XYZ file of C-alpha atoms in Angstrom:
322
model
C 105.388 74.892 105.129
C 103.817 75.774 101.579
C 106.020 78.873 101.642
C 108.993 77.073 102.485
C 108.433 74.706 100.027
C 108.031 77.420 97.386
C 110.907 79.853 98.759
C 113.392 76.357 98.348
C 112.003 75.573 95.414
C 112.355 79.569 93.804
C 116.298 79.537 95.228
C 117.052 76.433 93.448
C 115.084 77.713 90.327
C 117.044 81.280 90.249
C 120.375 78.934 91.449
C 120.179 76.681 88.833
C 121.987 74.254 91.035
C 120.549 72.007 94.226
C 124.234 73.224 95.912
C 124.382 76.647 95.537
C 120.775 77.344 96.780
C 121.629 75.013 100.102
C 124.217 77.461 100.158
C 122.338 80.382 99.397
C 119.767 78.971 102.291
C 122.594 78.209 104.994
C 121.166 74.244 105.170
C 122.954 71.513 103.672
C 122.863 69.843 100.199
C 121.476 66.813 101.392
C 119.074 68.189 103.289
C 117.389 70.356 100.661
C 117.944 67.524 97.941
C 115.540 65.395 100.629
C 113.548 68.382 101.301
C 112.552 68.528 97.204
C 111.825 64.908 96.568
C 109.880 64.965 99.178
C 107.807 67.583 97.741
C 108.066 66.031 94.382
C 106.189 62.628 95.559
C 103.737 64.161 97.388
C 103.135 66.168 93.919
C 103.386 62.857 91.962
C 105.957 64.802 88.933
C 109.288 65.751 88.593
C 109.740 69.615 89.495
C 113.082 69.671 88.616
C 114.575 67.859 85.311
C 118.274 66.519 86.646
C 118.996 65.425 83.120
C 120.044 68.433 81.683
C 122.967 71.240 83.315
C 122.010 74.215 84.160
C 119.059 72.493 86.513
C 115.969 73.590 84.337
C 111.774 73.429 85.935
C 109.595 70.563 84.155
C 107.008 71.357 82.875
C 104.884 70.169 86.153
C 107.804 72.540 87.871
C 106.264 75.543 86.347
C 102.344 74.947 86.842
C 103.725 73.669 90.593
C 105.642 77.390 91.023
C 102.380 79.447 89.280
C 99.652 77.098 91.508
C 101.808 78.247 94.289
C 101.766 81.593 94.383
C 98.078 81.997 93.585
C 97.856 80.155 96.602
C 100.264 82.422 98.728
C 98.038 85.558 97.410
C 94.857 83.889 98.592
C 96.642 82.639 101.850
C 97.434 86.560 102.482
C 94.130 88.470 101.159
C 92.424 85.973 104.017
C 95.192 86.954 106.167
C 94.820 90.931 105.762
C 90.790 90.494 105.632
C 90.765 88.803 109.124
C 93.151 91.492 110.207
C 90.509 94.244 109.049
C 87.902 92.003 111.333
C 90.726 92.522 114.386
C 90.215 96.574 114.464
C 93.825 96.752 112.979
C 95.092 95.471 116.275
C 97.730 92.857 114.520
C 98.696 92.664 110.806
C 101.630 93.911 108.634
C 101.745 96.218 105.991
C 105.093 96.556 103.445
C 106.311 99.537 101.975
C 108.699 99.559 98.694
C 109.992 102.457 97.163
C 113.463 103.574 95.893
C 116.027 104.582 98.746
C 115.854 108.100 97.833
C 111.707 108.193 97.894
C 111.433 106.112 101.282
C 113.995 108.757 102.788
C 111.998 111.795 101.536
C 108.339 110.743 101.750
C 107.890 107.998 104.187
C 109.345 108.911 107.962
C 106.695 111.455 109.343
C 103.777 109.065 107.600
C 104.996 106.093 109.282
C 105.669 107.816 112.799
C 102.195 108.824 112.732
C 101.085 105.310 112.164
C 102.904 103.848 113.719
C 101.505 105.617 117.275
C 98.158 104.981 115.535
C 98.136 101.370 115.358
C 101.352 100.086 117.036
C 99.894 96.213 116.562
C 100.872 96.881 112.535
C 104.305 95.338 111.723
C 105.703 97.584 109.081
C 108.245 96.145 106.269
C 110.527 98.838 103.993
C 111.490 97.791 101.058
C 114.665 99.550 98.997
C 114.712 98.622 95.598
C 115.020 100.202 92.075
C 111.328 100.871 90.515
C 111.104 97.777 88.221
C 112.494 95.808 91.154
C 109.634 97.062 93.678
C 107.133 97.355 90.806
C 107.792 93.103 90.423
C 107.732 92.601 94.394
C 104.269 94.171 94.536
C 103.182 92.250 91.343
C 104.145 89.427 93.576
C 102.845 89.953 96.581
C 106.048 90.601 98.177
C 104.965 94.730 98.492
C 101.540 96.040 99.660
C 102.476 99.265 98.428
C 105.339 101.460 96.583
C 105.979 105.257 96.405
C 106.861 106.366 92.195
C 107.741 109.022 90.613
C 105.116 110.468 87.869
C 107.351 108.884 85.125
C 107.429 104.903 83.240
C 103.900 104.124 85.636
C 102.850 100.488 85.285
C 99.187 99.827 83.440
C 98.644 96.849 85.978
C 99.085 99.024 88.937
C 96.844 101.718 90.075
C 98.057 104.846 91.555
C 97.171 107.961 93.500
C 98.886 111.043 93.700
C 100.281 111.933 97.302
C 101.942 115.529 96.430
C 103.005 117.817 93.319
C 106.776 119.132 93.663
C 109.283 121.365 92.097
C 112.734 120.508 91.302
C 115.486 122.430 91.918
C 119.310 123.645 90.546
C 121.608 123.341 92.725
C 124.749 125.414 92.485
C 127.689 124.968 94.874
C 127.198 127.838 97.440
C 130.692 129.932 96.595
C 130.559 129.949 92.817
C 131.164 133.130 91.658
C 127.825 132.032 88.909
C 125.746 133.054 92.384
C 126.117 136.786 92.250
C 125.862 137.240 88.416
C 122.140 135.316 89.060
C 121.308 136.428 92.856
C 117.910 138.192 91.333
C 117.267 134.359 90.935
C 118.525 132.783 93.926
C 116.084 131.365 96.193
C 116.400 131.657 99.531
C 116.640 128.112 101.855
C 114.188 129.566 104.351
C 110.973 130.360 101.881
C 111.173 126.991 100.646
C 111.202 125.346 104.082
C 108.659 127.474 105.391
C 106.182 126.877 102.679
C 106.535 130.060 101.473
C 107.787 129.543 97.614
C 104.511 130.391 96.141
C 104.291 133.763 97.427
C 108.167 134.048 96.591
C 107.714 133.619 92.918
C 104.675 135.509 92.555
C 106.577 138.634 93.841
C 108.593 138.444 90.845
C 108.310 139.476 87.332
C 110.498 136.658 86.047
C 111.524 134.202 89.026
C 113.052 131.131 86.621
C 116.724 131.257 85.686
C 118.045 130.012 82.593
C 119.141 126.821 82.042
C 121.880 128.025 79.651
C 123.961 130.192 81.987
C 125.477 126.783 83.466
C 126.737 125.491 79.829
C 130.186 125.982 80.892
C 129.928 124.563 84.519
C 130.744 120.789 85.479
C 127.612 118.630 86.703
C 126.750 115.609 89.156
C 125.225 113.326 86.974
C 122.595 110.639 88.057
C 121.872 107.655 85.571
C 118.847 108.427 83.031
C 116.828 105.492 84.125
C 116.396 107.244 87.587
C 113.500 109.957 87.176
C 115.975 112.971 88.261
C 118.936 111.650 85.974
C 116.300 111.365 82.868
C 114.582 115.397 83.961
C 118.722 116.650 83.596
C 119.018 114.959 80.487
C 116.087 116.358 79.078
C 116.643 120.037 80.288
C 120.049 119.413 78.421
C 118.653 118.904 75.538
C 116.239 121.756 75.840
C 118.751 124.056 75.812
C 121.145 122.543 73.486
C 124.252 121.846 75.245
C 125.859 118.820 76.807
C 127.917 118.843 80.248
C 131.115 119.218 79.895
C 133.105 117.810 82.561
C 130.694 115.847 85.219
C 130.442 112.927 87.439
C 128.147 110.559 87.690
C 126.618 109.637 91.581
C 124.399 106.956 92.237
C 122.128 108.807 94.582
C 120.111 111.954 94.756
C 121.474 112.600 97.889
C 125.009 111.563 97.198
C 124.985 114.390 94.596
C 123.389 117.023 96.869
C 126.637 116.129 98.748
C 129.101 116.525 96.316
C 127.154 119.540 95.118
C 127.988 121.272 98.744
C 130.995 119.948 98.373
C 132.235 122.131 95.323
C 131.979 119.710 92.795
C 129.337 120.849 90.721
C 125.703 121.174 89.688
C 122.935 118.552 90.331
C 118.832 118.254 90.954
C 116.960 118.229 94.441
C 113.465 117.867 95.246
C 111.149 119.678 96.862
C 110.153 116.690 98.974
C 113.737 115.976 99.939
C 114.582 119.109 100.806
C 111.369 119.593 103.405
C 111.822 115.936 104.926
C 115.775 115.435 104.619
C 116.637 117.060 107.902
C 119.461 118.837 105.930
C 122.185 121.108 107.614
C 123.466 122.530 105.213
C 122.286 124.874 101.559
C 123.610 124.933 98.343
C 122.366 127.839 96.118
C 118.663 126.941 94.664
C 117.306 128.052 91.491
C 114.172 127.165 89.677
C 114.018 126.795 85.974
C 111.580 124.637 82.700
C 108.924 124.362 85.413
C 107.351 121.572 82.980
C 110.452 119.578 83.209
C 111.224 119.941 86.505
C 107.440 119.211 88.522
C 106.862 115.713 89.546
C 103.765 113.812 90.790
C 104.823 111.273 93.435
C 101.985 108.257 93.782
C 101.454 105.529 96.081
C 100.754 102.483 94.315
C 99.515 98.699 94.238
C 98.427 96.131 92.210
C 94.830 96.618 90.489
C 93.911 93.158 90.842
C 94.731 92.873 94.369
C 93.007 93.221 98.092
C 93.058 96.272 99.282
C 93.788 96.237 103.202
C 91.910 98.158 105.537
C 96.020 98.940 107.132
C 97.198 100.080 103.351
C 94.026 102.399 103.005
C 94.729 103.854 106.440
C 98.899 104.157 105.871
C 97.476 105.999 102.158
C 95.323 108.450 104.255
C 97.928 109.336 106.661
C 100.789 109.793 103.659
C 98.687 111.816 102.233
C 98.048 113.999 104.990
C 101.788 113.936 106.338
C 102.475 115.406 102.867
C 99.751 117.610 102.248
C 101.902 121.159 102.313
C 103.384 119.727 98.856
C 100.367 118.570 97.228
């Protein structure tokens, strides 16, 4: 009942309006207007001040909202710690991440655990990084995958894998056989075998420059791939000519297959994205394009025995990147 209370009260807050957050909530106006006040005299204040439009918190409102969810994290740390006491045989565990990182990093992890400890109820949760960072700093996330890039002071983190980056080039571009002393095969990078690749070669990174003239798919700078091609543009002192701008690493592979131009791919995504089909790779500014990838969670908080077990396994499941 607490959390109901608080979930109500939170729509209403974010509504700023009693009738849109009935709305929001599927139950009618009425209903949560009844639901509130009650609330409000068992609390003896006013959480709400109906005087003014938008609907604003009183004062009591906001040390009600903040009393709340301290008690919510306490609620859940007892939770989780009796869970521990059960052996792992019941509990839940929720994973955030961006689309793109859950894709590439979480499946084998979670299939693993999954067999492991079948009485854990797992959660994913897509989001954009601030977005997941601020569910975890709320309790809402156990855990979150990020990139090595903007990290969080009130989170800690631990790395899970190193990987590369790579160019891709649309597979018939005539740019292929003017670089093919550069081109890296599909197969050595799926078979682990990049290392021993590069080492066989007296200069194995292509540069940057030779794709001035060619058009590029584009991801937005505040994504950790978009922000790498904008700094290996500046690097080499040229901006893309004509381009298009994708919303998704993966939408971009696509268009990059596709014809339409040049874009970024991970290591990661390549070895976990059950992909059918190869662009041309190339590797080039090795320190721009290397990532750490971390799992993550709030400093302050519990710890469960289920999150340091799903951090083990991740860590193994990813261990040929590391």
């Amino acid at each position: 009942m607490q959390n109901q209370n608080l979930n109500y009260i939170l729509e209403i807050h974010k509504a700023s309006s009693i009738s849109k957050a009935a709305e929001r909530l599927s139950i009618s106006q009425p209903a949560l207007s009844a639901h509130i006040k009650k609330v409000e005299e068992q609390l003896g204040s006013q959480i709400f001040d109906r005087s003014v439009k938008p609907l604003q918190l009183t004062e009591a409102g906001e040390i009600y909202i903040t009393h709340m969810k301290k008690q919510m994290e306490l609620d859940k740390e007892l939770e989780e710690q009796l869970s521990d006491l059960a052996c792992l045989k019941r509990g839940a565990l929720s994973i955030g991440g961006a689309t793109f990182f859950n894709v590439s990093y979480l499946p084998n992890a979670i299939g693993r655990f999954v067999k492991k400890y079948p009485g854990i109820d797992i959660s994913i949760i897509d989001g954009s990084m601030p977005e997941i960072v601020g569910k975890a700093l709320d309790n809402e996330v156990d855990l979150f995958i990020a990139p090595s890039w903007n990290l969080d002071r009130r989170c800690s983190y631990e790395k899970i894998l190193r990987e590369r980056i790579f160019v891709c080039v649309p597979p018939k571009w005539e740019i292929n056989h003017r670089l093919e002393e550069w081109r890296i095969p599909p197969e050595v990078i799926l078979s682990g075998g990049l290392d021993t690749w590069l080492s066989q070669r007296k200069q194995p990174y292509v540069d940057f420059s030779n794709f001035q003239k060619d058009p590029f798919i584009l991801l937005r700078e505040d994504q950790h791939i978009g922000n790498i091609m904008s700094m290996l543009f500046e690097r080499h002192g040229f901006e893309p000519g004509y381009h298009i701008t994708a919303e998704q690493t993966l939408t971009s592979y696509a268009l990059t297959l596709a014809g339409a131009g040049i874009s970024l791919v991970t290591e990661g995504t390549l070895a976990n994205g059950n992909l059918g089909e190869f662009p041309a790779f190339y590797l080039t500014d090795l320190d721009i394009c290397t990532r750490d990838i971390f799992v993550a969670y709030p400093k302050q908080k519990y710890l469960s025995r289920a999150s340091r077990e799903f951090i083990s396994i991740l860590k193994d499941s990813l261990g040929a990147f590391s």
